[in-house]
Coordinates of C-alpha atoms in Angstrom, one line a residue:
Chain A
M1 CA 13.2 2.1 -14.8
S2 CA 10.3 4.1 -13.4
G3 CA 10.9 5.4 -9.9
F4 CA 7.8 5.7 -7.8
S5 CA 5.3 5.1 -10.6
L6 CA 4.9 1.5 -9.7
W7 CA 3.8 2.5 -6.2
W8 CA 0.6 3.9 -7.6
I9 CA 0.1 1.7 -10.6
D10 CA -3.2 0.3 -9.3
G11 CA -4.6 3.8 -8.8
K12 CA -3.5 4.8 -12.3
L13 CA -5.0 1.8 -14.0
L14 CA -8.1 1.4 -12.0
P15 CA -8.8 4.9 -10.7
G16 CA -12.5 4.4 -10.0
A17 CA -12.1 1.2 -8.1
F18 CA -9.1 2.6 -6.2
L19 CA -11.1 5.7 -5.1
R20 CA -14.1 3.7 -4.0
E21 CA -11.8 1.4 -2.0
A22 CA -10.1 4.4 -0.5
A23 CA -13.4 5.9 0.6
G24 CA -14.4 2.6 2.2
R25 CA -11.1 2.4 4.0
F26 CA -11.4 6.0 5.2
L27 CA -14.7 5.2 6.8
L28 CA -13.4 2.1 8.5
L29 CA -10.3 3.9 9.6
L30 CA -12.5 6.7 11.0
L31 CA -14.2 4.2 13.1
L32 CA -11.0 2.5 14.1
G33 CA -9.2 5.8 14.8
A34 CA -12.2 7.1 16.9
Y35 CA -12.2 3.8 18.9
F36 CA -8.4 4.0 19.4
V37 CA -8.5 7.7 20.5
A38 CA -11.3 7.1 22.9
M39 CA -9.6 4.0 24.3
L40 CA -6.3 5.9 24.6
L41 CA -7.8 9.0 26.3
S42 CA -10.1 7.1 28.6
G43 CA -7.9 4.1 29.3
G44 CA -11.1 2.1 29.2
M45 CA -12.9 2.8 32.4
N46 CA -9.9 4.2 34.2
R47 CA -10.6 7.9 33.5
Y48 CA -14.2 7.6 34.6
L49 CA -13.2 5.8 37.8
S50 CA -10.4 8.1 38.7
E51 CA -12.8 11.0 38.3
R52 CA -15.3 9.4 40.6
W53 CA -13.0 7.7 43.1
A54 CA -11.1 9.6 45.7
V55 CA -8.8 8.7 48.6
T56 CA -9.6 10.8 51.6
A57 CA -7.0 11.5 54.2
V58 CA -8.9 12.8 57.3
L59 CA -6.6 15.1 59.3
R60 CA -6.5 15.4 63.1
P61 CA -8.4 18.3 64.5
S62 CA -5.2 19.9 65.7
V63 CA -3.8 20.2 62.1
T64 CA -3.5 23.8 61.0
D65 CA -4.4 25.1 57.5
A66 CA -0.8 25.5 56.6
E67 CA 0.0 21.9 57.6
G68 CA -3.1 20.7 55.7
E69 CA -1.9 22.6 52.5
G70 CA 1.6 21.1 53.1
I71 CA 0.1 17.5 53.2
A72 CA -1.9 18.2 50.0
K73 CA 1.2 19.4 48.3
K74 CA 3.1 16.4 49.4
A75 CA 0.3 14.0 48.3
A76 CA 0.1 15.7 44.9
G77 CA 3.8 14.9 44.4
L78 CA 3.3 11.2 44.7
P79 CA 3.7 9.2 41.5
G80 CA 0.2 8.0 40.9
V81 CA -1.6 11.1 42.1
Q82 CA -3.3 13.4 39.7
S83 CA -4.5 16.0 42.2
A84 CA -4.7 16.5 46.0
V85 CA -6.8 19.2 47.4
Y86 CA -6.9 20.3 51.1
K87 CA -10.4 21.1 52.5
D88 CA -10.3 23.0 55.8
P89 CA -12.8 22.3 58.5
E90 CA -15.1 25.1 57.3
A91 CA -15.3 23.7 53.8
S92 CA -15.8 20.3 55.2
W93 CA -18.7 21.5 57.3
K94 CA -20.3 23.2 54.3
E95 CA -20.1 20.0 52.3
F96 CA -21.6 18.1 55.2
L97 CA -24.6 20.5 55.4
E98 CA -25.1 20.3 51.6
A99 CA -25.3 16.5 51.9
Y100 CA -27.3 16.5 55.1
P101 CA -29.4 19.8 55.4
G102 CA -31.0 20.7 58.7
L103 CA -28.2 19.5 60.9
E104 CA -26.8 23.0 61.6
T105 CA -27.6 22.5 65.3
L106 CA -24.7 20.0 65.6
R107 CA -22.3 22.9 65.3
T108 CA -21.3 24.2 68.8
A109 CA -20.2 27.6 69.7
G110 CA -16.6 26.4 69.7
G111 CA -16.5 25.8 66.0
T112 CA -17.1 23.1 63.4
P113 CA -17.2 19.6 64.7
L114 CA -15.6 18.2 61.5
P115 CA -11.9 18.1 60.8
G116 CA -10.2 19.1 57.6
Y117 CA -9.2 16.6 55.0
V118 CA -7.2 16.1 51.9
E119 CA -9.0 14.7 48.8
I120 CA -6.7 12.7 46.5
R121 CA -7.5 11.6 43.0
M122 CA -5.5 9.1 41.1
R123 CA -4.2 9.5 37.5
P124 CA -6.3 7.5 35.1
D125 CA -3.3 5.5 33.9
R126 CA -2.3 4.7 37.5
F127 CA -5.7 3.7 38.7
A128 CA -4.5 0.4 40.0
E129 CA -4.6 -1.4 43.4
A130 CA -0.9 -1.2 43.9
D131 CA -0.8 2.6 43.2
I132 CA -3.8 3.3 45.4
R133 CA -2.4 1.2 48.2
S134 CA 1.1 2.8 48.1
T135 CA -0.6 6.3 48.2
E136 CA -2.6 5.3 51.2
A137 CA 0.5 3.9 52.9
V138 CA 2.4 7.1 52.5
L139 CA -0.4 9.2 53.8
A140 CA -1.3 6.9 56.7
A141 CA 2.3 7.1 57.9
L142 CA 1.9 10.9 58.5
P143 CA 1.3 11.9 62.1
E144 CA -1.2 14.6 61.0
V145 CA -3.4 12.0 59.3
E146 CA -6.0 10.5 61.5
K147 CA -7.4 7.9 59.1
I148 CA -7.7 7.1 55.4
L149 CA -11.0 6.6 53.7
S150 CA -10.8 4.9 50.4
G151 CA -13.6 2.3 50.3
A152 CA -11.0 -0.4 50.4
E153 CA -13.7 -3.0 51.0
I154 CA -15.2 -2.5 47.5
L155 CA -12.1 -1.4 45.7
K156 CA -11.1 -5.0 44.7
G157 CA -14.4 -5.6 43.1
I158 CA -14.4 -2.4 41.3
L159 CA -10.9 -3.0 40.0
R160 CA -11.9 -6.4 38.8
V161 CA -14.9 -5.0 36.9
N162 CA -12.6 -2.3 35.5
L163 CA -10.1 -5.0 34.3
W164 CA -12.8 -6.9 32.5
V165 CA -14.3 -3.8 30.9
N166 CA -10.8 -2.8 29.7
V167 CA -10.2 -6.3 28.3
L168 CA -13.5 -6.0 26.5
F169 CA -12.6 -2.6 25.1
R170 CA -9.3 -4.0 23.8
A171 CA -10.9 -7.1 22.4
G172 CA -13.4 -4.9 20.5
F173 CA -10.5 -2.9 19.1
G174 CA -8.8 -6.1 18.1
V175 CA -11.9 -7.4 16.3
L176 CA -12.3 -4.1 14.5
A177 CA -8.6 -4.1 13.5
A178 CA -9.0 -7.7 12.2
V179 CA -12.0 -6.7 10.2
A180 CA -10.0 -3.8 8.7
F181 CA -7.2 -6.2 7.8
L182 CA -9.5 -8.6 6.2
L183 CA -11.2 -5.9 4.2
F184 CA -7.8 -4.6 3.0
Y185 CA -6.7 -8.1 2.1
L186 CA -9.8 -8.8 0.0
Q187 CA -9.5 -5.4 -1.7
E188 CA -5.8 -6.0 -2.5
K189 CA -6.5 -9.5 -3.7
G190 CA -9.3 -8.4 -5.9
R191 CA -7.3 -5.6 -7.5
A192 CA -4.2 -7.8 -8.0
T193 CA -6.4 -10.3 -9.8
A194 CA -8.0 -7.7 -11.9
L195 CA -4.6 -6.3 -12.9
S196 CA -2.8 -9.6 -13.4
G197 CA -2.7 -9.1 -17.2
D198 CA -1.1 -5.7 -16.6
F199 CA 1.5 -7.1 -14.2
D200 CA 2.3 -9.8 -16.9
F201 CA 2.9 -7.0 -19.3
L202 CA 5.4 -5.4 -16.9
R203 CA 7.1 -8.7 -16.1
D204 CA 7.5 -9.4 -19.8
R205 CA 9.4 -6.1 -20.0
G206 CA 11.9 -6.9 -17.4
I207 CA 10.3 -5.7 -14.2
P208 CA 10.6 -8.5 -11.6
S209 CA 7.5 -9.7 -9.8
R210 CA 9.2 -9.0 -6.5
R211 CA 9.7 -5.4 -7.4
I212 CA 6.1 -5.0 -8.5
A213 CA 4.8 -6.6 -5.3
L214 CA 7.1 -4.5 -3.0
S215 CA 6.3 -1.3 -4.8
R216 CA 2.6 -1.9 -4.6
A217 CA 2.9 -2.7 -0.9
A218 CA 4.9 0.4 -0.3
G219 CA 2.3 2.5 -2.1
A220 CA -0.5 0.8 -0.1
A221 CA 1.3 1.4 3.2
L222 CA 1.9 5.0 2.4
A223 CA -1.7 5.6 1.3
A224 CA -3.1 3.8 4.4
G225 CA -0.8 5.9 6.6
V226 CA -2.1 9.1 5.1
L227 CA -5.7 7.9 5.2
S228 CA -5.4 6.8 8.8
L229 CA -3.8 10.2 9.7
A230 CA -6.7 12.0 8.1
A231 CA -9.3 9.7 9.6
T232 CA -7.8 10.0 13.1
A233 CA -7.6 13.8 12.8
A234 CA -11.2 13.8 11.7
S235 CA -12.3 11.6 14.7
V236 CA -10.4 13.8 17.1
S237 CA -12.2 16.9 15.6
V238 CA -15.5 15.2 16.0
L239 CA -14.7 14.4 19.6
F240 CA -13.8 18.1 20.2
L241 CA -17.2 19.1 18.8
L242 CA -19.1 16.5 20.8
E243 CA -17.4 17.2 24.0
A244 CA -18.5 20.9 23.9
R245 CA -22.1 19.6 23.8
L246 CA -21.9 16.5 25.9
P247 CA -19.9 17.2 29.1
L248 CA -20.4 13.5 30.2
L249 CA -18.4 12.4 27.2
R250 CA -15.5 14.6 28.3
R251 CA -15.7 13.0 31.8
V252 CA -15.8 9.5 30.4
I253 CA -13.3 9.8 27.5
G254 CA -11.3 12.8 28.7
P255 CA -10.5 16.1 27.0
A256 CA -9.7 15.6 23.3
G257 CA -7.0 18.2 23.5
E258 CA -4.9 15.9 25.6
I259 CA -4.2 13.7 22.5
L260 CA -1.5 16.2 21.6
N261 CA 0.4 15.4 24.8
L262 CA 3.5 13.3 24.4
P263 CA 2.2 10.3 26.3
F264 CA -0.6 10.0 23.7
I265 CA 1.4 11.2 20.7
V266 CA 3.7 8.1 20.8
P267 CA 1.0 5.5 20.9
L268 CA -0.9 7.4 18.2
A269 CA 2.2 7.4 16.0
I270 CA 2.5 3.7 16.6
F271 CA -1.1 3.2 15.6
L272 CA -0.6 5.1 12.3
L273 CA 2.5 3.1 11.6
A274 CA 0.7 -0.2 12.4
V275 CA -2.2 0.7 10.0
A276 CA 0.4 1.4 7.3
A277 CA 2.2 -1.9 8.0
L278 CA -1.1 -3.7 8.1
S279 CA -2.1 -2.3 4.7
G280 CA 1.4 -3.1 3.2
G281 CA 1.1 -6.7 4.6
A282 CA -2.4 -7.0 3.2
S283 CA -1.1 -5.9 -0.2
L284 CA 1.6 -8.5 -0.2
L285 CA -0.7 -11.3 0.9
G286 CA -3.3 -10.2 -1.6
W287 CA -0.7 -10.2 -4.3
R288 CA 0.5 -13.7 -3.3
A289 CA -3.1 -15.0 -3.2
A290 CA -3.8 -13.6 -6.7
Q291 CA -0.6 -15.1 -8.1
S292 CA -1.2 -18.5 -6.6
R293 CA -4.8 -18.5 -8.0
R294 CA -3.4 -18.1 -11.5
K295 CA -1.0 -21.0 -11.2
Chain B
M1 CA 23.7 -8.9 -30.8
I2 CA 21.5 -11.9 -30.0
E3 CA 22.9 -15.3 -30.6
A4 CA 21.0 -18.6 -30.3
F5 CA 23.3 -21.7 -29.9
H6 CA 21.9 -25.1 -30.7
V7 CA 18.5 -24.2 -29.2
G8 CA 15.8 -26.8 -29.2
A9 CA 12.2 -26.8 -28.0
V10 CA 9.8 -29.5 -27.1
S11 CA 6.1 -28.8 -26.9
R12 CA 3.4 -31.3 -25.9
D13 CA 5.9 -34.2 -26.1
R14 CA 6.8 -33.1 -29.6
T15 CA 10.2 -31.7 -30.7
L16 CA 9.4 -28.6 -32.5
W17 CA 13.0 -27.8 -33.4
D18 CA 16.5 -28.7 -32.3
G19 CA 20.1 -27.6 -32.8
L20 CA 19.1 -24.2 -34.2
D21 CA 21.9 -21.6 -34.5
M22 CA 20.8 -18.0 -35.2
A23 CA 22.4 -14.6 -34.9
F24 CA 20.7 -11.2 -35.0
D25 CA 23.1 -8.4 -35.3
D26 CA 22.7 -4.9 -33.9
G27 CA 21.1 -2.6 -36.5
E28 CA 19.5 -5.5 -38.3
V29 CA 15.9 -6.3 -39.3
C30 CA 15.2 -10.1 -39.4
V31 CA 12.1 -11.9 -40.3
V32 CA 11.6 -15.5 -39.2
T33 CA 8.9 -17.2 -41.2
G34 CA 7.3 -20.6 -40.9
P35 CA 3.9 -22.4 -41.1
A36 CA 1.3 -22.2 -38.3
G37 CA 2.2 -24.2 -35.3
C38 CA 5.9 -24.6 -36.0
G39 CA 6.8 -22.6 -32.9
K40 CA 7.5 -19.0 -34.1
S41 CA 6.0 -17.4 -31.1
L42 CA 7.9 -19.9 -28.9
L43 CA 11.1 -19.0 -30.7
L44 CA 10.6 -15.3 -30.0
R45 CA 10.0 -16.1 -26.3
V46 CA 13.2 -18.1 -26.2
L47 CA 15.1 -15.3 -27.8
R48 CA 13.7 -12.8 -25.3
G49 CA 14.8 -14.8 -22.4
E50 CA 11.2 -15.6 -21.3
R51 CA 11.1 -19.3 -21.9
R52 CA 14.2 -21.5 -21.2
P53 CA 14.9 -23.6 -24.3
D54 CA 14.9 -27.4 -23.9
A55 CA 18.4 -27.4 -25.3
G56 CA 21.0 -24.8 -26.1
D57 CA 21.4 -21.3 -24.9
V58 CA 20.8 -17.7 -26.0
V59 CA 23.4 -15.0 -25.5
A60 CA 22.5 -11.3 -25.8
G61 CA 25.2 -8.7 -25.6
G62 CA 27.7 -11.3 -24.5
V63 CA 25.5 -12.4 -21.6
S64 CA 23.8 -15.8 -21.4
L65 CA 20.0 -15.3 -20.8
Y66 CA 19.5 -18.7 -19.2
R67 CA 22.8 -19.5 -17.6
G68 CA 23.8 -16.0 -16.4
A69 CA 22.4 -14.0 -13.5
P70 CA 18.6 -13.5 -13.6
E71 CA 19.2 -9.7 -13.3
E72 CA 21.1 -9.7 -16.5
A73 CA 18.3 -11.5 -18.3
G74 CA 15.9 -9.0 -16.7
A75 CA 18.0 -6.1 -17.9
F76 CA 17.9 -7.5 -21.5
R77 CA 14.1 -7.8 -21.3
A78 CA 13.9 -4.3 -20.0
A79 CA 15.8 -3.1 -23.0
S80 CA 13.5 -4.9 -25.4
G81 CA 10.0 -4.4 -26.6
V82 CA 7.5 -7.1 -27.6
V83 CA 4.4 -6.9 -29.7
P84 CA 2.5 -10.1 -29.1
E85 CA 0.3 -11.7 -31.7
S86 CA -2.7 -10.8 -29.6
F87 CA -3.2 -9.2 -26.3
P88 CA -6.3 -9.7 -24.0
S89 CA -8.8 -6.9 -24.2
V90 CA -9.5 -6.0 -20.7
A91 CA -12.9 -4.5 -20.2
G92 CA -12.7 -0.7 -19.7
R93 CA -9.0 -0.5 -20.5
S94 CA -7.9 2.2 -22.9
V95 CA -5.0 2.9 -25.2
R96 CA -3.8 5.4 -22.6
D97 CA -3.6 2.6 -20.1
L98 CA -1.4 0.6 -22.5
F99 CA 0.9 3.6 -22.9
L100 CA 0.9 4.1 -19.1
L101 CA 2.1 0.5 -18.6
S102 CA 4.8 0.9 -21.2
E103 CA 6.0 4.1 -19.6
T104 CA 6.0 2.4 -16.2
A105 CA 8.3 -0.3 -17.6
G106 CA 10.6 2.2 -19.2
E107 CA 12.8 5.1 -18.3
R108 CA 11.3 8.0 -16.5
V109 CA 10.4 10.7 -19.1
P110 CA 9.0 14.2 -18.3
E111 CA 5.2 14.4 -18.8
K112 CA 5.4 17.0 -21.6
E113 CA 7.8 14.8 -23.6
R114 CA 5.8 11.7 -22.9
K115 CA 2.6 13.4 -24.2
E116 CA 4.4 14.6 -27.4
R117 CA 5.8 11.1 -28.0
R118 CA 2.4 9.4 -27.5
E119 CA 0.8 11.8 -30.0
E120 CA 3.6 11.4 -32.5
L121 CA 3.5 7.6 -32.3
L122 CA -0.3 7.4 -32.6
S123 CA -0.2 9.7 -35.6
L124 CA 2.6 7.6 -37.2
M125 CA 0.3 4.5 -36.7
G126 CA -2.6 6.3 -38.4
M127 CA -4.5 6.7 -35.1
P128 CA -4.3 10.3 -34.0
G129 CA -6.4 11.1 -31.0
A130 CA -6.9 7.4 -30.1
L131 CA -5.5 7.8 -26.6
D132 CA -8.9 7.3 -24.9
W133 CA -10.2 4.6 -27.2
K134 CA -11.1 1.4 -25.4
L135 CA -8.8 -1.5 -26.4
S136 CA -11.9 -3.7 -26.7
S137 CA -13.2 -1.5 -29.5
L138 CA -10.1 -1.8 -31.6
S139 CA -9.9 -4.0 -34.7
V140 CA -7.1 -6.5 -35.1
T141 CA -5.0 -4.1 -37.3
E142 CA -5.5 -1.2 -34.9
R143 CA -4.5 -3.3 -31.9
A144 CA -1.4 -4.4 -33.7
R145 CA -0.4 -0.8 -34.5
V146 CA -1.3 0.5 -31.1
A147 CA 0.8 -2.3 -29.4
L148 CA 3.7 -1.3 -31.6
A149 CA 3.3 2.4 -30.7
A150 CA 3.2 1.5 -27.0
E151 CA 6.5 -0.4 -27.4
L152 CA 8.2 2.3 -29.4
L153 CA 7.3 4.8 -26.7
R154 CA 10.1 3.3 -24.5
G155 CA 12.6 3.3 -27.4
P156 CA 13.7 -0.3 -26.9
K157 CA 17.1 -1.5 -28.2
Y158 CA 15.6 -4.8 -29.3
L159 CA 12.1 -5.2 -30.8
F160 CA 10.4 -8.6 -31.1
A161 CA 7.1 -8.7 -32.9
D162 CA 4.8 -11.7 -33.5
M163 CA 2.7 -11.6 -36.6
L164 CA 2.7 -7.8 -36.5
V165 CA 2.9 -7.2 -40.3
A166 CA 0.2 -9.7 -41.0
N167 CA -2.1 -8.3 -38.3
A168 CA -1.5 -4.7 -39.3
G169 CA -2.7 -5.5 -42.8
G170 CA -1.4 -5.0 -46.3
E171 CA -1.7 -1.3 -46.4
W172 CA 0.7 -0.9 -43.6
T173 CA 3.4 -3.2 -44.9
D174 CA 5.5 -0.6 -46.7
M175 CA 5.2 1.9 -43.8
L176 CA 6.3 -0.8 -41.3
G177 CA 9.2 -1.8 -43.5
G178 CA 10.4 1.8 -43.6
L179 CA 9.9 2.2 -39.9
F180 CA 11.9 -1.0 -39.1
R181 CA 14.7 0.0 -41.4
A182 CA 14.8 3.4 -39.7
L183 CA 15.1 1.7 -36.4
A184 CA 17.9 -0.5 -37.7
R185 CA 19.8 2.5 -38.9
E186 CA 19.7 3.7 -35.3
G187 CA 21.5 0.5 -34.3
K188 CA 18.4 -1.3 -33.0
T189 CA 17.6 -4.9 -33.7
V190 CA 14.2 -5.9 -35.0
V191 CA 13.1 -9.6 -35.0
L192 CA 9.8 -10.4 -36.6
A193 CA 7.9 -13.7 -36.7
E194 CA 5.5 -14.0 -39.7
R195 CA 4.0 -16.8 -41.6
T196 CA 5.3 -15.5 -44.9
F197 CA 7.9 -12.9 -45.8
P198 CA 6.0 -9.7 -46.5
E199 CA 5.5 -8.8 -50.1
R200 CA 7.4 -5.8 -51.4
W201 CA 10.1 -6.1 -48.7
K202 CA 13.6 -6.8 -50.0
A203 CA 15.6 -9.4 -48.3
R204 CA 19.4 -9.5 -48.5
G205 CA 21.0 -12.2 -50.5
G206 CA 18.3 -12.9 -53.0
G207 CA 15.0 -13.3 -51.2
E208 CA 14.8 -16.9 -50.4
G209 CA 16.1 -16.6 -46.9
T210 CA 18.1 -19.2 -45.0
A211 CA 16.5 -22.4 -43.8
K212 CA 16.8 -22.9 -40.1
G213 CA 14.9 -26.0 -38.9
P214 CA 11.2 -25.4 -39.7
F215 CA 11.9 -21.7 -40.2
R216 CA 13.3 -19.5 -42.9
L217 CA 15.3 -16.5 -41.7
F218 CA 15.3 -13.4 -43.8
R219 CA 17.5 -10.3 -43.3
I220 CA 16.2 -7.0 -44.6
A221 CA 18.5 -4.8 -46.6
V222 CA 19.0 -1.6 -44.7
P223 CA 20.4 1.3 -46.8
G224 CA 23.3 3.0 -45.2
E225 CA 23.5 0.1 -42.7
S226 CA 25.0 0.7 -39.3
T227 CA 27.2 -2.0 -38.1
A228 CA 27.6 -0.4 -34.7

């Protein structure tokens, strides 16, 4: 009996409808893929917040540059930390003057009145209260650190907003995925109904219904996997192009190139497999609905 | 060999036939005749393993189609071809699609060979170049012939045809008779259901056939008959 030809039987018998449906699916998967990539890279609002939010460890005036660099290096090695940069008293003074011009007179002959500090930024995926608190605790315990500035008083509120925004992002993705599944199901049901006479022909010639249904589902899953791969690749390319023109997008979503890093590749692969499974499932359900309608 | 043992069928609370015994040997062409509504199409479906008889059993190649494993009945159906009395004309569907379905149901054949076979069969049926014709545009006789060509594409070991000779028309009777005898010589079994025994065909044992319930069963003489 025919090997893989049953996988593509719909496309062979109804090529026009099949191509139109594939085009529709591609557009929807483009949207879904872009949403997923943006959600994955940005972590919702996490990347934006981690970019804006810094934990500052103010050092004692007696701390030397070498000691300051050492503390920055140590902080950078903490699990939730993305970067830790030491700013010496001179750099600190320059920043102060940029923020408050005209206060040069505050500087005495003895040197800058400001101490050095270490600026710590959290990793987007670790921008959580527990990680921020543990980083603060480690730094506060150092004798060279005079105090920690992290805006602790508003952190809780920001994290709560962040949580709700992330929930909203994920719910939006869930709605989009449900719409995609519904569309796939309706397409599959319509096609299975249109081809019911042809499936009767095959059944009459010894091909079991189960085999037809499973082969079609396998074909649908494979086609959706390939389509979603193409759609996701297209959405990443668009993101690359847009980021070159819109730097804000890069700050909010993150560099599109990062998608090729292992921590992103795995969820991306799971996404592609899930789309394939969703499509295969929609094909089976569509088949079942078409069959039960005939009874 | 296909054997029907004491088969009976009930339709709309009416017993159509009961206690029928029939045997169709390998390499044999048989014609089952009977008046309209006597259950010829139903008999073909029963013999093909598609419709369980209300009594009795059908054994094909030593395997019971209704009491054996479903896979074995499926294998028998896969080895058989069926030309229905009529098939629905789906809008936009072409002869090529019918051939495609038949190929899908059959053994995988290389594309070049498939193409040659399609063309040969369509020529044999007097419809060369009809591959892209719409099924809805075909006449009854053309449909009958194209359905037969689609079945022959798979080279089935058993061929069941319902009203094929009548639908194909008188001018095709001799050609179809010759074709079925040729198939029988290759050891294939052909079972036809017709209202009347086709004129000009020669039945074995006189030409009256054998009475089987409401049917008459004719066996066609096949020169150089294979008993394999």
